[in-house]
PDB file of C-alpha atoms and ligand atoms in Angstrom:
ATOM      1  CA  UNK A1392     -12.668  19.106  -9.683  1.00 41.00           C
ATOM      2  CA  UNK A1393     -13.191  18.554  -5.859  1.00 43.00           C
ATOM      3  CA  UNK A1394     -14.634  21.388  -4.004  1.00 43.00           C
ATOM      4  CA  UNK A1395     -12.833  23.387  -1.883  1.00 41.00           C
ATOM      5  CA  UNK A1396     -12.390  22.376   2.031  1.00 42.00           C
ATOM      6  CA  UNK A1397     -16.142  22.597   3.659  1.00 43.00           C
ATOM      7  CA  UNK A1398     -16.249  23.795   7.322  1.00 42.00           C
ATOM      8  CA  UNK A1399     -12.371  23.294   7.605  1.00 51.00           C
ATOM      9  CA  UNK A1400     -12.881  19.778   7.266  1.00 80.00           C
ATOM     10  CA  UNK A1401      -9.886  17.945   4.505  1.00 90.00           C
ATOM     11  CA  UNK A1402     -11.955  15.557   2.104  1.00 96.00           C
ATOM     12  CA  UNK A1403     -10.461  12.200   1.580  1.00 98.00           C
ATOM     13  CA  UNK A1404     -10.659  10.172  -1.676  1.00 98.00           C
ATOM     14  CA  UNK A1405      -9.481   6.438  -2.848  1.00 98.00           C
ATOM     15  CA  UNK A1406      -7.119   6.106  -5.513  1.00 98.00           C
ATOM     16  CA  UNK A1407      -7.547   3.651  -8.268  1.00 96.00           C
ATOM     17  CA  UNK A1408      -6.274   2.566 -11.307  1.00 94.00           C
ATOM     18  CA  UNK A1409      -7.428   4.739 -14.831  1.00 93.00           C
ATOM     19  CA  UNK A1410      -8.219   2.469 -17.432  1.00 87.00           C
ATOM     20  CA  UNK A1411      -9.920   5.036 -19.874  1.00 92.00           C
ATOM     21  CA  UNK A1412      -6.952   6.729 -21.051  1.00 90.00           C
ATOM     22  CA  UNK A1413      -5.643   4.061 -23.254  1.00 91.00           C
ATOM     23  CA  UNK A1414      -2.156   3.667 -21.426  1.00 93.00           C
ATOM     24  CA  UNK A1415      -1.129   0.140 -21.764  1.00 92.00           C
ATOM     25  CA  UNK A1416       2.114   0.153 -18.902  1.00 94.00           C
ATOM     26  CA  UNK A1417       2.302  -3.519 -17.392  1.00 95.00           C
ATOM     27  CA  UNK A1418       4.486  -4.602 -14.887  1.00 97.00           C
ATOM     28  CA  UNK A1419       5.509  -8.284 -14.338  1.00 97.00           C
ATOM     29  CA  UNK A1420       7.422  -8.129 -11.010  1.00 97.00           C
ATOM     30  CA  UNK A1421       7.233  -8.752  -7.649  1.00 97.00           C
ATOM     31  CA  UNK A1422       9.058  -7.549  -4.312  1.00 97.00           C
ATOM     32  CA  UNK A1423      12.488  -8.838  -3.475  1.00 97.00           C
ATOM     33  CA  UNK A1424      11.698 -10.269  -0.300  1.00 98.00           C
ATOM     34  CA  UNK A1425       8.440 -11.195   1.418  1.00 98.00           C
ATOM     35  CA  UNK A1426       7.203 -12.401   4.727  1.00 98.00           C
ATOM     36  CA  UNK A1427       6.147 -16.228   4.480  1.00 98.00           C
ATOM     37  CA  UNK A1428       2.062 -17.337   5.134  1.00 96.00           C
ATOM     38  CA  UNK A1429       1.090 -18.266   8.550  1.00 96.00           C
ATOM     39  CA  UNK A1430      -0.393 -21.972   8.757  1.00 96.00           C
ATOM     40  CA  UNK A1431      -4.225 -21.978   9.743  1.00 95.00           C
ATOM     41  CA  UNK A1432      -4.440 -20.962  13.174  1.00 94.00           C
ATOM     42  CA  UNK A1433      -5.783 -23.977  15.616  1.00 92.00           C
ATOM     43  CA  UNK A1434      -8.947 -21.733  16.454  1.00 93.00           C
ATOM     44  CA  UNK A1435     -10.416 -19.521  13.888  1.00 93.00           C
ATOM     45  CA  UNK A1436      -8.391 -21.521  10.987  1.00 92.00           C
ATOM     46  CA  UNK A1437      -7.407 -18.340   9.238  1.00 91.00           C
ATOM     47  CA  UNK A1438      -4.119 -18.581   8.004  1.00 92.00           C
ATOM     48  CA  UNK A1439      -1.585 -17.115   4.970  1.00 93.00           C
ATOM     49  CA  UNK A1440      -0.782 -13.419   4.723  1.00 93.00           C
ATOM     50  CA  UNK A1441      -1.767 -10.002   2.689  1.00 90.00           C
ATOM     51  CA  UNK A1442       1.042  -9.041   0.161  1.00 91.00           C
ATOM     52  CA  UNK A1443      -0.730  -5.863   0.155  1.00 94.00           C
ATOM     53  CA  UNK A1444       1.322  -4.432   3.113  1.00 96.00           C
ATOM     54  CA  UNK A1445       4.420  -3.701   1.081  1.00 97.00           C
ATOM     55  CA  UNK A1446       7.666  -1.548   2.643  1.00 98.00           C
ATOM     56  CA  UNK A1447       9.625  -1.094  -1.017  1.00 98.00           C
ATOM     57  CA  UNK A1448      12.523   0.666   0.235  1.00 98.00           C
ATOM     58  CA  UNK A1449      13.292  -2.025   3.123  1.00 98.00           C
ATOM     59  CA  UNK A1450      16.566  -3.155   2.262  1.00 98.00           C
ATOM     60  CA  UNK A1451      17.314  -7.113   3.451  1.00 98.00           C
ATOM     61  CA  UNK A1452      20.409  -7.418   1.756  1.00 97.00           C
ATOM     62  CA  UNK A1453      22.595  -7.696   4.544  1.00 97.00           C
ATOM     63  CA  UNK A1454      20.185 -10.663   6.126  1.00 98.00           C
ATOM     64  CA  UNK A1455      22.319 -14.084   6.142  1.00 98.00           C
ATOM     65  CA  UNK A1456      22.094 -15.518   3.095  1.00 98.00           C
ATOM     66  CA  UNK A1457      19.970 -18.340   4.900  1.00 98.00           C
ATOM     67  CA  UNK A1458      17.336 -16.052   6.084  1.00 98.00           C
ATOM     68  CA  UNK A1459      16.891 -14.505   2.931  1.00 98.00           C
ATOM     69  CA  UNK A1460      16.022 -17.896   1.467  1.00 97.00           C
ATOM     70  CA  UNK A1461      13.159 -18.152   3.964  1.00 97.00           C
ATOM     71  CA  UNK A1462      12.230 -14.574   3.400  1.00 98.00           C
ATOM     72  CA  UNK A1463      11.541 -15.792  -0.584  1.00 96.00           C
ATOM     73  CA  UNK A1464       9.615 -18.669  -0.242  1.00 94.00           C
ATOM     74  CA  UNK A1465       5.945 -17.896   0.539  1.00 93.00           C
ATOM     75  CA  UNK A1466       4.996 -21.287   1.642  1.00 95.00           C
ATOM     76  CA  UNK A1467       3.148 -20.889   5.059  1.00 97.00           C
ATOM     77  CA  UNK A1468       5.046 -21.540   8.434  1.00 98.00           C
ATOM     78  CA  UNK A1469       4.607 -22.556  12.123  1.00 97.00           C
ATOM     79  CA  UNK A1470       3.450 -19.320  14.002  1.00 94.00           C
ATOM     80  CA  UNK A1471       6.681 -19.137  16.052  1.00 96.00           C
ATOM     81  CA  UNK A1472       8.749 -19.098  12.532  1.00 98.00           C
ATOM     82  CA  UNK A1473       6.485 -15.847  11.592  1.00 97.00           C
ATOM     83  CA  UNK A1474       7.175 -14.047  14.669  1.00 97.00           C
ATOM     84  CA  UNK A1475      10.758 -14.976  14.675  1.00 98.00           C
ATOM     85  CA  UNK A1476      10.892 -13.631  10.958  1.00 98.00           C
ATOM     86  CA  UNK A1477       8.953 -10.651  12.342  1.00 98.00           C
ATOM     87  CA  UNK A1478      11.706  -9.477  14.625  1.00 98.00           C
ATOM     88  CA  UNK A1479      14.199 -10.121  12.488  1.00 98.00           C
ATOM     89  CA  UNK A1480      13.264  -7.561   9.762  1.00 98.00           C
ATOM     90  CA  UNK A1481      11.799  -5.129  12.414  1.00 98.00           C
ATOM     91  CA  UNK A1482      15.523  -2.891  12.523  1.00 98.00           C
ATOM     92  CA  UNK A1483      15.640  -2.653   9.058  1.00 98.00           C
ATOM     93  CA  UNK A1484      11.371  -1.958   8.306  1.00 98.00           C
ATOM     94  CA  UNK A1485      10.082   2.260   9.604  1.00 98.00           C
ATOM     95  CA  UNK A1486       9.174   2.286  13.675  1.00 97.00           C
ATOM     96  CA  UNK A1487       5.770   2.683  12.177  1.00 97.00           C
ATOM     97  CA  UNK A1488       5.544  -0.496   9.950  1.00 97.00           C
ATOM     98  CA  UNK A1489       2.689  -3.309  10.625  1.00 97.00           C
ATOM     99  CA  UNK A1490       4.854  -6.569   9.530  1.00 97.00           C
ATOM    100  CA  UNK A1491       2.870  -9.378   9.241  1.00 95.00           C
ATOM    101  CA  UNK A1492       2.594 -12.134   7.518  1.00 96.00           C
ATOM    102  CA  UNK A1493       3.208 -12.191   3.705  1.00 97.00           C
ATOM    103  CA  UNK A1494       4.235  -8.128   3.834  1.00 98.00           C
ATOM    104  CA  UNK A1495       6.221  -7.184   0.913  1.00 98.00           C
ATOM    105  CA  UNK A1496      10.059  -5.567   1.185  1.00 98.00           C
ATOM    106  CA  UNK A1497      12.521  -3.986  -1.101  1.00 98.00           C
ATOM    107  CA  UNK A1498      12.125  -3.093  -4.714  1.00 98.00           C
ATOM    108  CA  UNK A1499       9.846  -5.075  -7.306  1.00 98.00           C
ATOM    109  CA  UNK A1500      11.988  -6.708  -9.520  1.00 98.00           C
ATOM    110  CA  UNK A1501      10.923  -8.336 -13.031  1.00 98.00           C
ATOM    111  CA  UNK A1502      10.394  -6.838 -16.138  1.00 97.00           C
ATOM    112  CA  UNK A1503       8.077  -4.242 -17.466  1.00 97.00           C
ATOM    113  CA  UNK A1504       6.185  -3.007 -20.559  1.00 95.00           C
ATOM    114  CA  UNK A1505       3.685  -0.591 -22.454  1.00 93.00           C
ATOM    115  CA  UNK A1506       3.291   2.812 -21.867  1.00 93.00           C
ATOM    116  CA  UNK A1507       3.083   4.816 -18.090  1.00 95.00           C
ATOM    117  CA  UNK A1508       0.934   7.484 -17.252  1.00 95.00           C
ATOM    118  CA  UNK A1509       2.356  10.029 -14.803  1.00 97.00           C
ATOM    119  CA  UNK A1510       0.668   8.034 -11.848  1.00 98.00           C
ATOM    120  CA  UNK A1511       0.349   4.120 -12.032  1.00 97.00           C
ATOM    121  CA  UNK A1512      -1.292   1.874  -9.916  1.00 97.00           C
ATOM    122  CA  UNK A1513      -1.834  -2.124 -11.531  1.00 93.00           C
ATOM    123  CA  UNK A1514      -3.511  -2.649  -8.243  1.00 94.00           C
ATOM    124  CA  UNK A1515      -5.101  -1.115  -5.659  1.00 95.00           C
ATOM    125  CA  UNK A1516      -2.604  -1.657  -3.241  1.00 97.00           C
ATOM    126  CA  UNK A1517       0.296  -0.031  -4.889  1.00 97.00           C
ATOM    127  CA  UNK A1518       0.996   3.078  -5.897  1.00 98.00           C
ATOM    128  CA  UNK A1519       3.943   4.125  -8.631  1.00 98.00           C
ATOM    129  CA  UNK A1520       4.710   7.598 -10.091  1.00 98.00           C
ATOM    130  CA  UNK A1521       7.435   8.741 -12.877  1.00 97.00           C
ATOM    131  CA  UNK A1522       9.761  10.383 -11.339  1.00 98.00           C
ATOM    132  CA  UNK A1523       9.016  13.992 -12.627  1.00 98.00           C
ATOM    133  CA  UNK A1524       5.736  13.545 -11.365  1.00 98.00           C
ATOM    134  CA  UNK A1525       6.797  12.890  -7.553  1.00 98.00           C
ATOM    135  CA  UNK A1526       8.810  15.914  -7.949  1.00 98.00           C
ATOM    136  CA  UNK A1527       6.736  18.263  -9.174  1.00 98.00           C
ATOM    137  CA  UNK A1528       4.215  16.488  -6.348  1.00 98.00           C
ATOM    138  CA  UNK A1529       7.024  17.130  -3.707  1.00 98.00           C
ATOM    139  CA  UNK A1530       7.631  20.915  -4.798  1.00 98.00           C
ATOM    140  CA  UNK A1531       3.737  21.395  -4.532  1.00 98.00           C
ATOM    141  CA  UNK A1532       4.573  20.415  -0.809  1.00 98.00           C
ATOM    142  CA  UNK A1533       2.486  17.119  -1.063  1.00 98.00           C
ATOM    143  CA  UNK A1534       3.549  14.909   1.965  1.00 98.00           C
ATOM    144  CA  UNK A1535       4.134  11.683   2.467  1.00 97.00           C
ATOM    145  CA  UNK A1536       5.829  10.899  -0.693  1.00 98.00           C
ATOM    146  CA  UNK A1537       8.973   8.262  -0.389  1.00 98.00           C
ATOM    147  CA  UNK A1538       9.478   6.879  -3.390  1.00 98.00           C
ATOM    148  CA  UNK A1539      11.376   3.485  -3.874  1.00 98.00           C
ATOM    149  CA  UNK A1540      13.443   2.310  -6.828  1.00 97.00           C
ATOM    150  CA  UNK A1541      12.419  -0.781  -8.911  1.00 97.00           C
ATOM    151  CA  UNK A1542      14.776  -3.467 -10.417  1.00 97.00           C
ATOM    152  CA  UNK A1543      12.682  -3.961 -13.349  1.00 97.00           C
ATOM    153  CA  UNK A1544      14.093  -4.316 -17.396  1.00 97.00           C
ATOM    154  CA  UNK A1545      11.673  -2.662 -19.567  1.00 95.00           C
ATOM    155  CA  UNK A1546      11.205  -3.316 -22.651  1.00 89.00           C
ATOM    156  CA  UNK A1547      11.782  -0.852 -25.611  1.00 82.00           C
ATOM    157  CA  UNK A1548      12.823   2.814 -25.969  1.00 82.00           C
ATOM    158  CA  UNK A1549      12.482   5.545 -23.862  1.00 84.00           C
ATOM    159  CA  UNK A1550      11.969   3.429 -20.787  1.00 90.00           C
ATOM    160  CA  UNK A1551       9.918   5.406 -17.607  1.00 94.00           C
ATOM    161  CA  UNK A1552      11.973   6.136 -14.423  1.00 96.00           C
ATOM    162  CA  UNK A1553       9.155   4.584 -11.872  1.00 97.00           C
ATOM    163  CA  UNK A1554       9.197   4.789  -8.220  1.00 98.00           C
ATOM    164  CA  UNK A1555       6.919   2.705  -5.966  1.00 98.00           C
ATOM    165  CA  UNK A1556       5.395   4.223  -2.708  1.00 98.00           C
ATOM    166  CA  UNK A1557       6.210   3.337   0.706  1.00 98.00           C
ATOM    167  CA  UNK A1558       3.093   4.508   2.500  1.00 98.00           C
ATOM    168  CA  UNK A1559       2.522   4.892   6.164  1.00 98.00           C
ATOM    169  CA  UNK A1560      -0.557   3.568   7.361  1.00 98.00           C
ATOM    170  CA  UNK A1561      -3.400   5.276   9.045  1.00 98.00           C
ATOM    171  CA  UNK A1562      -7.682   5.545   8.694  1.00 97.00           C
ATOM    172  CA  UNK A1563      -9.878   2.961  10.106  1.00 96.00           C
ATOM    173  CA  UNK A1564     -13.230   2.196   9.448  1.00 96.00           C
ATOM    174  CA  UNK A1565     -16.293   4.166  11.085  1.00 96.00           C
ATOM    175  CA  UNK A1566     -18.571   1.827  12.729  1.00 93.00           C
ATOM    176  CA  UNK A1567     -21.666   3.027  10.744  1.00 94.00           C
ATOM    177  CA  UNK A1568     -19.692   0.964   7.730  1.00 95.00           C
ATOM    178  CA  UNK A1569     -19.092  -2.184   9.497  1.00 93.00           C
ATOM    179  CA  UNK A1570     -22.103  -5.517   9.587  1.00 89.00           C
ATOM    180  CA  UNK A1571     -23.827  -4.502  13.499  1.00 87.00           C
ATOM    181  CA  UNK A1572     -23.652  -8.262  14.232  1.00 87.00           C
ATOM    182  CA  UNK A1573     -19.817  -8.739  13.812  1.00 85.00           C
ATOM    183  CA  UNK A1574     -18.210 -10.924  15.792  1.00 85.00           C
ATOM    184  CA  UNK A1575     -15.112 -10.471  18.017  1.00 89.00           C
ATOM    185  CA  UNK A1576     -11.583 -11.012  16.906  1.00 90.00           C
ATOM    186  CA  UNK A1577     -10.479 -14.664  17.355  1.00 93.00           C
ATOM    187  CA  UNK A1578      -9.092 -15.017  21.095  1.00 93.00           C
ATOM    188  CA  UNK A1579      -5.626 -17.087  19.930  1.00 89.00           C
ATOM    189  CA  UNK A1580      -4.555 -15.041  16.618  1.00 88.00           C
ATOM    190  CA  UNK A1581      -6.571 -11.772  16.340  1.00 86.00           C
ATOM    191  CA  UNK A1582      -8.058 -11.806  13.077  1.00 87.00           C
ATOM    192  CA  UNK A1583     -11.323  -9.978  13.244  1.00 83.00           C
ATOM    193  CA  UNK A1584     -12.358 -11.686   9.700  1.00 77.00           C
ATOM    194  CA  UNK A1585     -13.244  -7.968   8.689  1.00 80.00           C
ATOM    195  CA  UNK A1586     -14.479  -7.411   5.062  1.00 87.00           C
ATOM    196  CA  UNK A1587     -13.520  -4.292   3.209  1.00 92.00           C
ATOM    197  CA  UNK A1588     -17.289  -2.615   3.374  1.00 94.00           C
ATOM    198  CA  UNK A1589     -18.519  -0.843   0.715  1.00 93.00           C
ATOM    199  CA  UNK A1590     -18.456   1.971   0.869  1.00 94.00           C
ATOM    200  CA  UNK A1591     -16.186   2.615   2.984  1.00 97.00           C
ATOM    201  CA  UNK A1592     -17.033   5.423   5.384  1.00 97.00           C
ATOM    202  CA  UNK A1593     -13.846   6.602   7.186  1.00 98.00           C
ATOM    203  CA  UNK A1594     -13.539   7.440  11.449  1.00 97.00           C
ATOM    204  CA  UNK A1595     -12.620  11.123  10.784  1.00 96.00           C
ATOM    205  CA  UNK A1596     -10.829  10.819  13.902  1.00 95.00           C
ATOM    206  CA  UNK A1597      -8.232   8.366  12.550  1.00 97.00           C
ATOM    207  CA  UNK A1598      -7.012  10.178   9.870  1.00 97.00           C
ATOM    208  CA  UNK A1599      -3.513  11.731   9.352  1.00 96.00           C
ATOM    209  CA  UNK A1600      -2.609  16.036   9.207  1.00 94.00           C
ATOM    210  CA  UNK A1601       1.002  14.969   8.775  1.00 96.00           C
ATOM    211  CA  UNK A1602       0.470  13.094   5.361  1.00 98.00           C
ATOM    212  CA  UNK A1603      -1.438  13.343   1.728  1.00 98.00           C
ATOM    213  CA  UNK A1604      -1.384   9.960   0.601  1.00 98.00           C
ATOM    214  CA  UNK A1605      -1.003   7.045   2.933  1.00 98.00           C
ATOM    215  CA  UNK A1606      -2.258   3.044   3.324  1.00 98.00           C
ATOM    216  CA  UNK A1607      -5.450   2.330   4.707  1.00 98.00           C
ATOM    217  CA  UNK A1608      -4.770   0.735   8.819  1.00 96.00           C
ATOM    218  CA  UNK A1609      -7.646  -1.109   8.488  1.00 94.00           C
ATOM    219  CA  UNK A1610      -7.687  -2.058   4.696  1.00 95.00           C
ATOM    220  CA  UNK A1611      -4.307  -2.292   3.047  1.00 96.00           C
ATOM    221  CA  UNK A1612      -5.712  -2.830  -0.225  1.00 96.00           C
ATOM    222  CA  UNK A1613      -6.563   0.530  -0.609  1.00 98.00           C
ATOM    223  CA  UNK A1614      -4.122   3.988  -0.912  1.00 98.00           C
ATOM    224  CA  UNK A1615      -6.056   7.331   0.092  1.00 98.00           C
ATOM    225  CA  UNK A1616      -5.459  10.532  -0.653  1.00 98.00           C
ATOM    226  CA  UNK A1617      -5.875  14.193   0.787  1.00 98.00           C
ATOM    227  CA  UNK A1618      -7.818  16.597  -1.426  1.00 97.00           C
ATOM    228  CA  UNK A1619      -4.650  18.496  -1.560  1.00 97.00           C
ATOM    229  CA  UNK A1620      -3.385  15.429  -3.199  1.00 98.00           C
ATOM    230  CA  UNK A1621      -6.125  15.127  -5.519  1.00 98.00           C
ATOM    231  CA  UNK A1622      -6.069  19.052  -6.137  1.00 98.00           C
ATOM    232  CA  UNK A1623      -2.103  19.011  -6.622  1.00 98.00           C
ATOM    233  CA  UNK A1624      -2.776  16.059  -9.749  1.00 98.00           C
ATOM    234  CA  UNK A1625      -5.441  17.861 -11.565  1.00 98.00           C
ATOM    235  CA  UNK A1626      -3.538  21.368 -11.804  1.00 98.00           C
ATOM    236  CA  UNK A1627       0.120  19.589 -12.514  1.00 98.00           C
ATOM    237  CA  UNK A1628      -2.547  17.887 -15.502  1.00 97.00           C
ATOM    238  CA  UNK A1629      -0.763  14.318 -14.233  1.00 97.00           C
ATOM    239  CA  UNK A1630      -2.940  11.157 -14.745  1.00 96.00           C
ATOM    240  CA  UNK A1631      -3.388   7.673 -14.988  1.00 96.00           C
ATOM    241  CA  UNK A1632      -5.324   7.454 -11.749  1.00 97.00           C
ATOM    242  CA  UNK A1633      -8.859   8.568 -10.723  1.00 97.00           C
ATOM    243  CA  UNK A1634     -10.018   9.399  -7.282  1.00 98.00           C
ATOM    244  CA  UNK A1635     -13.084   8.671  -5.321  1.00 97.00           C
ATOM    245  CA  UNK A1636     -13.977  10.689  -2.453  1.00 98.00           C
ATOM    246  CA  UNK A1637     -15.037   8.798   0.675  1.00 98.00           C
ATOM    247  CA  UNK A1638     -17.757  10.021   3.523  1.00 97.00           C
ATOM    248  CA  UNK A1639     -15.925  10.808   6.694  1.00 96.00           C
ATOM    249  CA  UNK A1640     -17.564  10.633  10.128  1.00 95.00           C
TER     250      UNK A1640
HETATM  251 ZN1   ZN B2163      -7.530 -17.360  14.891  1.00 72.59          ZN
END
């Protein structure tokens, strides 16, 4: 169990998968509709996109049936086709969404099997509870908890009723984390070629009081957690993810 709040300060902790409990849930499916790759960039040469930015409850249904064909084919395009692709999803996607390249929208679809634990993550980057879990998570006044349907056929009885997590992003990275001779982000696109330290030590000033479980801004590979979050799982006895508490600065 997580101590209790030192000095008024809120602990924060990473969420990943559980693999000691023997549940053996596997999902084969992927979002709807994605934002394509961006080819290299002429400078820096970075290209592609992060699926890990994912908006599951963005519906793109009423796109043209031509854009929608775009918005399914990951094969990288010119820079100008990204941002154009950019601002056409940007009334449907939160005010606070990050699109970029290769973000994820609407539900996973595909088909699923095994058994579920209360929480599920198959990566770190995505988050799925049962749906009696996320309510009895949202009547223990845990924020920050919009859960999205899936399209996904599972197979056998009893199949679980999942929901994905759209998660707002906030946290950066404290500078005592990062390499001291990092270089500046590339002049044309912007990439700052950041690696995910580890460990991660977090900028206490960038993180959220509105929210218990959110995206990392400057990592969106990994899903923090309040220890109110944290607190909330262990005394509902929910599992099938484990928590590691990060240093803030
Ligand atoms: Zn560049």
């Amino acid at each position: 169990m997580p101590a209790a709040a030192e000095r008024g300060t809120v602990k924060f902790y990473e969420a990943t998968e559980d693999t000691s409990l023997g549940y053996t849930g596997n999902l084969d499916a992927v979002h709807r509709w994605g934002l394509p790759g961006v080819q290299p960039c002429p400078t820096c040469r970075a290209g592609g996109g992060s699926p890990s930015l994912a908006y599951p409850c963005v519906d793109l249904c009423s796109l043209p049936e031509s854009e929608l064909k775009r918005l399914s084919n990951p094969w990288p395009v010119p820079r100008e086709e990204s941002a154009r692709l950019i601002e056409l999803i940007r009334p449907f996607a939160p005010s606070w969404a990050v699109l970029k390249p290769g973000a994820q929208f609407g539900p996973r679809t595909g088909s699923g099997s095994g058994r579920f634990g209360p929480l599920f993550m198959q990566n770190s980057w995505s988050l799925y509870l049962r749906r009696e879990a996320l309510e009895q998570l949202q009547a223990a006044g845990i924020r920050g908890l919009q859960g999205c349907p899936l399209s996904v056929r599972f197979r056998g009885k009893n199949p679980p009723e999942l929901l994905e997590l759209q998660l707002e992003l906030h946290g950066r990275f404290h500078p005592s984390c990062l390499p001291p001779d990092r270089k500046p982000p590339c002049p044309t696109c912007g990439n700052d070629r950041l690696k995910v330290p580890e460990p991660i030590v977090l900028d206490a000033a960038s993180l959220p009081d509105s929210v218990d479980v959110f995206r990392m801004t400057d990592a969106w590979t990994v899903i923090l957690v309040t220890e109110r979050f944290v607190e909330a799982v262990q005394r509902l006895g929910l599992d099938g993810v484990t928590f590691r508490e990060l240093e803030t600065r």
